[in-house]
Coordinates of N, CA and C and ligand atoms in Angstrom, one line a residue:
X1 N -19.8 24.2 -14.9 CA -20.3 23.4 -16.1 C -19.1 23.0 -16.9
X2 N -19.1 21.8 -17.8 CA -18.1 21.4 -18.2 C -18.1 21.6 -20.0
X3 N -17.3 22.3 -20.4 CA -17.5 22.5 -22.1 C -16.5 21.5 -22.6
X4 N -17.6 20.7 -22.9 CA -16.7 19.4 -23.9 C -15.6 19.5 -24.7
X5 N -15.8 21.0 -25.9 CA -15.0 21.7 -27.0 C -13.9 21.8 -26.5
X6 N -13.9 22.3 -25.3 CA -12.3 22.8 -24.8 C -11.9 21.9 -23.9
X7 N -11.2 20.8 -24.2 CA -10.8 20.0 -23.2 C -9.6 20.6 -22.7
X8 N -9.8 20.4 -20.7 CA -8.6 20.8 -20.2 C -7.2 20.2 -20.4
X9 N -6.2 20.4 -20.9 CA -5.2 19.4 -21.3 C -4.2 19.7 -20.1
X10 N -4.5 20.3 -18.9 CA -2.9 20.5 -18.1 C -4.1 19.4 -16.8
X11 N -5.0 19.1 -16.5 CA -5.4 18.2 -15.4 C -6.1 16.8 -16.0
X12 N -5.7 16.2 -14.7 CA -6.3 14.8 -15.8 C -7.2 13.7 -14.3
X13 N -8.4 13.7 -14.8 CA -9.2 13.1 -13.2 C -8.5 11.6 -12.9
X14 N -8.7 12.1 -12.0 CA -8.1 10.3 -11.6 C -9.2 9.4 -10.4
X15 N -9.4 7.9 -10.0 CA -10.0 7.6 -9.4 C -9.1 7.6 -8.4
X16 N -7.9 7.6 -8.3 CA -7.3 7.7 -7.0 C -5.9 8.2 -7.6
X17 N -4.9 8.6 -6.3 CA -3.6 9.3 -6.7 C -2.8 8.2 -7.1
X18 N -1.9 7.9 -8.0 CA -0.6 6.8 -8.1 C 0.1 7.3 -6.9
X19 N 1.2 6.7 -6.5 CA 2.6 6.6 -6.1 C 3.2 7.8 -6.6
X20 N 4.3 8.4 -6.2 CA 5.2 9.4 -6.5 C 6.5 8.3 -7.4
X21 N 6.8 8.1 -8.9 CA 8.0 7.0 -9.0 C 9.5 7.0 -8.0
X22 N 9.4 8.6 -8.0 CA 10.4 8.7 -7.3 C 11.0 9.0 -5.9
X23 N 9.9 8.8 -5.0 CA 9.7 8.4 -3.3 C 9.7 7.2 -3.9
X24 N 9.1 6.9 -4.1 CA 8.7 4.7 -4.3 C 9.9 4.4 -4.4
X25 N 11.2 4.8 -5.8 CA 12.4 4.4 -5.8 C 13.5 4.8 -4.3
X26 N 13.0 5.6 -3.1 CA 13.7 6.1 -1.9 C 12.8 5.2 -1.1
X27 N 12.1 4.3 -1.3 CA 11.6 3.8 -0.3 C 10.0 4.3 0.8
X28 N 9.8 5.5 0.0 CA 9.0 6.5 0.6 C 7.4 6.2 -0.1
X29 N 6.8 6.3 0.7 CA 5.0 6.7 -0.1 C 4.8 7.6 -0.1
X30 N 4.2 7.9 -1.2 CA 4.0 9.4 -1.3 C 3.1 9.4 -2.9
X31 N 2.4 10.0 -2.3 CA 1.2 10.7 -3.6 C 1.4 11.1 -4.6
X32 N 1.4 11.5 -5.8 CA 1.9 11.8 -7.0 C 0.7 12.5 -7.3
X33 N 0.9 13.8 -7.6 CA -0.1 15.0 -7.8 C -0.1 15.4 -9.2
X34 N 1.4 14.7 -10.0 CA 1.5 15.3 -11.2 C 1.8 13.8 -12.2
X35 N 1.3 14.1 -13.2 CA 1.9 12.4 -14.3 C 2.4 14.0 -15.2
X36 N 3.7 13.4 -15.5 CA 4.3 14.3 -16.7 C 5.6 13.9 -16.9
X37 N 6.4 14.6 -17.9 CA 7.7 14.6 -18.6 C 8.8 15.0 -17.7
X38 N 9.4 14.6 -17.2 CA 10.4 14.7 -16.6 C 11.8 15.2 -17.4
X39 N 12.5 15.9 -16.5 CA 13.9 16.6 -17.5 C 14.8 15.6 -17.4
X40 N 14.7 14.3 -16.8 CA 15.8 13.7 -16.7 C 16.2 13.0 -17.8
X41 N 17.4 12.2 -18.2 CA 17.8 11.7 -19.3 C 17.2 10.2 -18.3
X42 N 16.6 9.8 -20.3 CA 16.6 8.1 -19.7 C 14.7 8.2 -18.8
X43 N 14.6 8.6 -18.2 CA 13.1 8.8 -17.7 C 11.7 10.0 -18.3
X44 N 11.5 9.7 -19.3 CA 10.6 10.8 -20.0 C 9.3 10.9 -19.4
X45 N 8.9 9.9 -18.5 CA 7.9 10.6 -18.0 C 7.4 9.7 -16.6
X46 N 6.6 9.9 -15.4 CA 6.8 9.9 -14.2 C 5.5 10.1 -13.5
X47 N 5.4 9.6 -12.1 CA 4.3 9.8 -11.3 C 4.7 10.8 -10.4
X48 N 5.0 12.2 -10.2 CA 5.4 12.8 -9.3 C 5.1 14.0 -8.5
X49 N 5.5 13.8 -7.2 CA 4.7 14.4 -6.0 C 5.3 16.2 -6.2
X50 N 4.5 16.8 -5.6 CA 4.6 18.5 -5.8 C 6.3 18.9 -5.6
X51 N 6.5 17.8 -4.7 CA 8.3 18.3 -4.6 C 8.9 17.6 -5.5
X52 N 8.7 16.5 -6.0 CA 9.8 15.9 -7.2 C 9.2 16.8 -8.6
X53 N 8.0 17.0 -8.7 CA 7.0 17.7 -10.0 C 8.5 18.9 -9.7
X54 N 8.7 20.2 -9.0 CA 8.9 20.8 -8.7 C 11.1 20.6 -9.3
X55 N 10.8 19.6 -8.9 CA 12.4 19.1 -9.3 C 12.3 18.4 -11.0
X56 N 11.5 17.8 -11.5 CA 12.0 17.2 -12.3 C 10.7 17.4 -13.3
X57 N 10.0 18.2 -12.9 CA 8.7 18.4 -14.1 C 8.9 19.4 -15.4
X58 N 8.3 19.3 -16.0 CA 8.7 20.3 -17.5 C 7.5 21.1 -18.1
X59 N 6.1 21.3 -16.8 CA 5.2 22.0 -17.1 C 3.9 21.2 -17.4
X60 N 2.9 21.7 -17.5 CA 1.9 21.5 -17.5 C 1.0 21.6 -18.8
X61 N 0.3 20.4 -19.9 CA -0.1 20.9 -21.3 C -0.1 19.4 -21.5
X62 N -0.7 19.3 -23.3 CA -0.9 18.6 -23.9 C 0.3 17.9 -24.1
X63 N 0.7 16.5 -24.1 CA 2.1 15.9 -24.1 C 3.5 16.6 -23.2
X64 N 3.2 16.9 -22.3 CA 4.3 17.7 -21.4 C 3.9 16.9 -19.5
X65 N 2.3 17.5 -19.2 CA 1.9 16.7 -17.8 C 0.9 17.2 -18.1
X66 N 0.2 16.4 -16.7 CA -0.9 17.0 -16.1 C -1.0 16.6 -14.6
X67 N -1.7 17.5 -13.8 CA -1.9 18.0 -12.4 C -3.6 16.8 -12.1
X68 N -2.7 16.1 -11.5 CA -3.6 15.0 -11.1 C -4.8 15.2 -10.4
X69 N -6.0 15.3 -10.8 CA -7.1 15.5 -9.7 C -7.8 14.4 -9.4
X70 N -8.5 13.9 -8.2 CA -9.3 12.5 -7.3 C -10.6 13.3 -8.1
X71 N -11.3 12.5 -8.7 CA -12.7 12.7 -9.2 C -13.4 12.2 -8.1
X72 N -14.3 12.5 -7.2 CA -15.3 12.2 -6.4 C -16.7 11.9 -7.3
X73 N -17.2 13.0 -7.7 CA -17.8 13.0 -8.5 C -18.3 12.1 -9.4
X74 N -17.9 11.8 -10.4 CA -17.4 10.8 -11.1 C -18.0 9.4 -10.2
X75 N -17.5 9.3 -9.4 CA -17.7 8.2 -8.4 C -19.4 8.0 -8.3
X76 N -19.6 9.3 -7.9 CA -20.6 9.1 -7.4 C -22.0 9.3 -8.7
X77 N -21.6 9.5 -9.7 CA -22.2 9.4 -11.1 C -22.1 8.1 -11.4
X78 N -21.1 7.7 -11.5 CA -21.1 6.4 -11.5 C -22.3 5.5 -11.1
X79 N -22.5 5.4 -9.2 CA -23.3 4.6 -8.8 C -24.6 4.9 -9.1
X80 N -24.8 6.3 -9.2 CA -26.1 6.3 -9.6 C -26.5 5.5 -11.3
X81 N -25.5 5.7 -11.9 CA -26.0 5.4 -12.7 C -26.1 3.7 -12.9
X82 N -25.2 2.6 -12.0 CA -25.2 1.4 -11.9 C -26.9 1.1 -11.4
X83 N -27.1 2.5 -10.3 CA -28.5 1.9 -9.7 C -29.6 2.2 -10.6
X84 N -29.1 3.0 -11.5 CA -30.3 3.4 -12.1 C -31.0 2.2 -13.4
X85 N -29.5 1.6 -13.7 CA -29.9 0.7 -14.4 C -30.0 -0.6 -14.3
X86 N -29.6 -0.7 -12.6 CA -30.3 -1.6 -12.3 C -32.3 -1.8 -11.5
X87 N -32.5 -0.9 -11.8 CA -34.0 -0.5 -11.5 C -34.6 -0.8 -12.8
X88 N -33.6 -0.1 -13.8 CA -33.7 -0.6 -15.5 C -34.8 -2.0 -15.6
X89 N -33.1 -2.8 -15.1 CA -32.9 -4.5 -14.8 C -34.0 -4.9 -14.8
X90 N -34.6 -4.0 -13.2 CA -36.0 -4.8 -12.6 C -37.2 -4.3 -13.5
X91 N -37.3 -3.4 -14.4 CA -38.4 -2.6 -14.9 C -38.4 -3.9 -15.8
X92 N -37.7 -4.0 -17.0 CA -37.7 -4.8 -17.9 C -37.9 -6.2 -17.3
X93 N -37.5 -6.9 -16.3 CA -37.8 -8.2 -15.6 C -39.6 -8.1 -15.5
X94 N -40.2 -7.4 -15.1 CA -41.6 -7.1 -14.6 C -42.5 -7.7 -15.9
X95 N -41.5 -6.7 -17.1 CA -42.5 -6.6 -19.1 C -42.2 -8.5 -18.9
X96 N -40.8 -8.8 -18.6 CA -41.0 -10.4 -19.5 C -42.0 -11.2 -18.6
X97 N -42.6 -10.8 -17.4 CA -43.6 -11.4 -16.8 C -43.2 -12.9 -15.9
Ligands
ZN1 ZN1 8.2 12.3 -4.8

């Protein structure tokens, strides 16, 4: 169950993973698990995969990162609820006659 009050501030859902910035700048694809603050000068913050997070991450929290999660879920809340209001659509089409 999900407690509104306490929002998780170190993960953040995503509908899909970004790019890693820094495979993308080597030429490489690669998944980015983490969006956060990087130690580097000049780059404060980054799409970065478990081994660059691991190299250039500064932790996990409110304004620091967060640990990217694929919401499925979500997805699938979603459609139901497009179909649900498109049944809506048709209920209300029926009243104007
Ligand atoms: Zn990377």
């Amino acid at each position: 169950m999900e407690d509104p009050v306490e929002a998780d501030v170190t993960t953040a859902e995503v509908y899909s993973l970004p790019e890693c910035d820094f495979c993308q700048r080597q030429g490489v694809e690669k998944e980015a698990h983490y969006d956060g603050k990087t130690n580097l000068p000049g780059e404060p913050w980054g799409n970065m995969c478990e081994e660059h997070y691991a190299q250039y991450g500064t932790g996990l929290g409110l304004g620091v990162g967060q640990k990217l999660i694929v919401s499925r879920e979500d997805k699938e809340q979603l459609r139901e609820q497009e179909s649900e209001a498109y049944q809506r659509d048709l209920e209300n089409g029926d009243d104007l006659g």
